mmCIF file of C-alpha atoms in Angstrom:
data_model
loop_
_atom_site.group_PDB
_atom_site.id
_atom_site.type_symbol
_atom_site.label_atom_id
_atom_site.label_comp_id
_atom_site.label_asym_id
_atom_site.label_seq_id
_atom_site.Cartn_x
_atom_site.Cartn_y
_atom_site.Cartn_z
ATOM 1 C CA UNK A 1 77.689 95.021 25.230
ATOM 2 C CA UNK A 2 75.533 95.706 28.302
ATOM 3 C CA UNK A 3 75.944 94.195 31.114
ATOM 4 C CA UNK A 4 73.250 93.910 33.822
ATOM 5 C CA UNK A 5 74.514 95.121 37.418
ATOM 6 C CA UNK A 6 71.388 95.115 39.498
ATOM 7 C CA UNK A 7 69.304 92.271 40.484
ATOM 8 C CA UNK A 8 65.648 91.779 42.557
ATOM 9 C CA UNK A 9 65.671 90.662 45.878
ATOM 10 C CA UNK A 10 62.463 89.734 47.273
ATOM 11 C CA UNK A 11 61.669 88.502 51.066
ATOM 12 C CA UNK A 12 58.957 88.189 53.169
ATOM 13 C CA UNK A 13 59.088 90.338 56.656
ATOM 14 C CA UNK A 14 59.110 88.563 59.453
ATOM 15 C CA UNK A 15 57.550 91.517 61.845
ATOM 16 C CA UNK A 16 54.519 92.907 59.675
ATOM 17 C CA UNK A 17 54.542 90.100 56.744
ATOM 18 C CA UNK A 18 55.248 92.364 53.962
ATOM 19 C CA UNK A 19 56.470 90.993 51.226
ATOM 20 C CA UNK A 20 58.904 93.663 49.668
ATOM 21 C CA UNK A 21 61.322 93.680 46.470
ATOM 22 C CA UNK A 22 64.805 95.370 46.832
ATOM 23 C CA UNK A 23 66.839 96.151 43.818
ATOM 24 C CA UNK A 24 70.599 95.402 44.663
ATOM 25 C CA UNK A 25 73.457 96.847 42.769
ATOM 26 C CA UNK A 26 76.655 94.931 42.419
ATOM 27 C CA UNK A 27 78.271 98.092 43.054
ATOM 28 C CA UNK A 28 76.111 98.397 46.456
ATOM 29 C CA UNK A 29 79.320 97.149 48.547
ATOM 30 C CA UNK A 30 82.345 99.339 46.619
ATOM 31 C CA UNK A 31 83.221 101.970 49.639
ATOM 32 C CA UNK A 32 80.691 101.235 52.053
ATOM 33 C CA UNK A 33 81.922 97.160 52.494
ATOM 34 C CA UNK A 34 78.525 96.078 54.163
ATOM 35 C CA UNK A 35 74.546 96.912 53.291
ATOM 36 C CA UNK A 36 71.427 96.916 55.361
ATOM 37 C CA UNK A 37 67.758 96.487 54.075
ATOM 38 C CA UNK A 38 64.924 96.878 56.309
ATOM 39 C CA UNK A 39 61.331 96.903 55.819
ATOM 40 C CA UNK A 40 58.947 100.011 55.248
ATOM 41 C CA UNK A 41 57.871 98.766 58.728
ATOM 42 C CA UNK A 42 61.300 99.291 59.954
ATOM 43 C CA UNK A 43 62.272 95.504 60.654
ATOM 44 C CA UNK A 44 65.775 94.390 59.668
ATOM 45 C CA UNK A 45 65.542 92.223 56.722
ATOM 46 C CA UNK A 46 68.789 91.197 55.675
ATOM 47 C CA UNK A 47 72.392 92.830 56.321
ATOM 48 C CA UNK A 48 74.981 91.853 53.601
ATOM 49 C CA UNK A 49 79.202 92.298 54.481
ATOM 50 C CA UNK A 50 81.898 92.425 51.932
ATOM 51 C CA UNK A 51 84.605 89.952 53.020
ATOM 52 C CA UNK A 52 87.511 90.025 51.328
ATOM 53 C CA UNK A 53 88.926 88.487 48.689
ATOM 54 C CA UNK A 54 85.513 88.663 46.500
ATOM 55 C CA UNK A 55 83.030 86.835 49.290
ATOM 56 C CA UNK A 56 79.845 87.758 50.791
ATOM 57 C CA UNK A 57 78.526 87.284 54.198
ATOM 58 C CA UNK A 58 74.701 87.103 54.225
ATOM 59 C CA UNK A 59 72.889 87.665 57.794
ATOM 60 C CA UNK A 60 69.107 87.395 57.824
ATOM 61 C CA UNK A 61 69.461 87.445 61.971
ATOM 62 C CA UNK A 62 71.433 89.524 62.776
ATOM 63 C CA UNK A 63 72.020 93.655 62.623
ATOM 64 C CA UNK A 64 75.269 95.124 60.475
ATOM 65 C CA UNK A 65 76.652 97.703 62.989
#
C-alpha cells in the first residue's frame, strides 16, 4: 500500500500577486524542524515550525530565523 506524503499548497503573494503552488513533503520538517517558502519574487510566503510533540506552527507574517 502507497501512501501519499506530499501535498499542494497554493497561496496568493501578497508583494507581486502571484499565485504560486508549493508541493510540501510530510517529511519537509524531519532534521531541519522549521520550513520557509517564498515567492519567485522573493516575498516570504509562509514559514512553517515543528513544535513538539507532533504540532505545527503556521506563520503567514512573520520570517522563520
Amino acid at each position: 500500500m502507497l501512501i501519499t506524503t506530499v501535498t499542494t499548497l497554493g497561496i496568493r503573494c501578497p508583494e507581486c500577486g502571484a499565485l504560486e503552488f508549493h508541493n510540501l513533503s510530510r517529511f519537509a520538517l524531519s532534521g531541519r524542524g522549521k520550513l520557509q517558502i517564498s515567492c519567485s519574487c522573493g516575498a516570504f510566503l509562509l514559514g512553517v515550525v515543528s513544535r513538539p510533540p507532533g504540532s505545527l506552527l503556521v506563520a503567514n507574517t512573520l520570517r522563520v530565523l
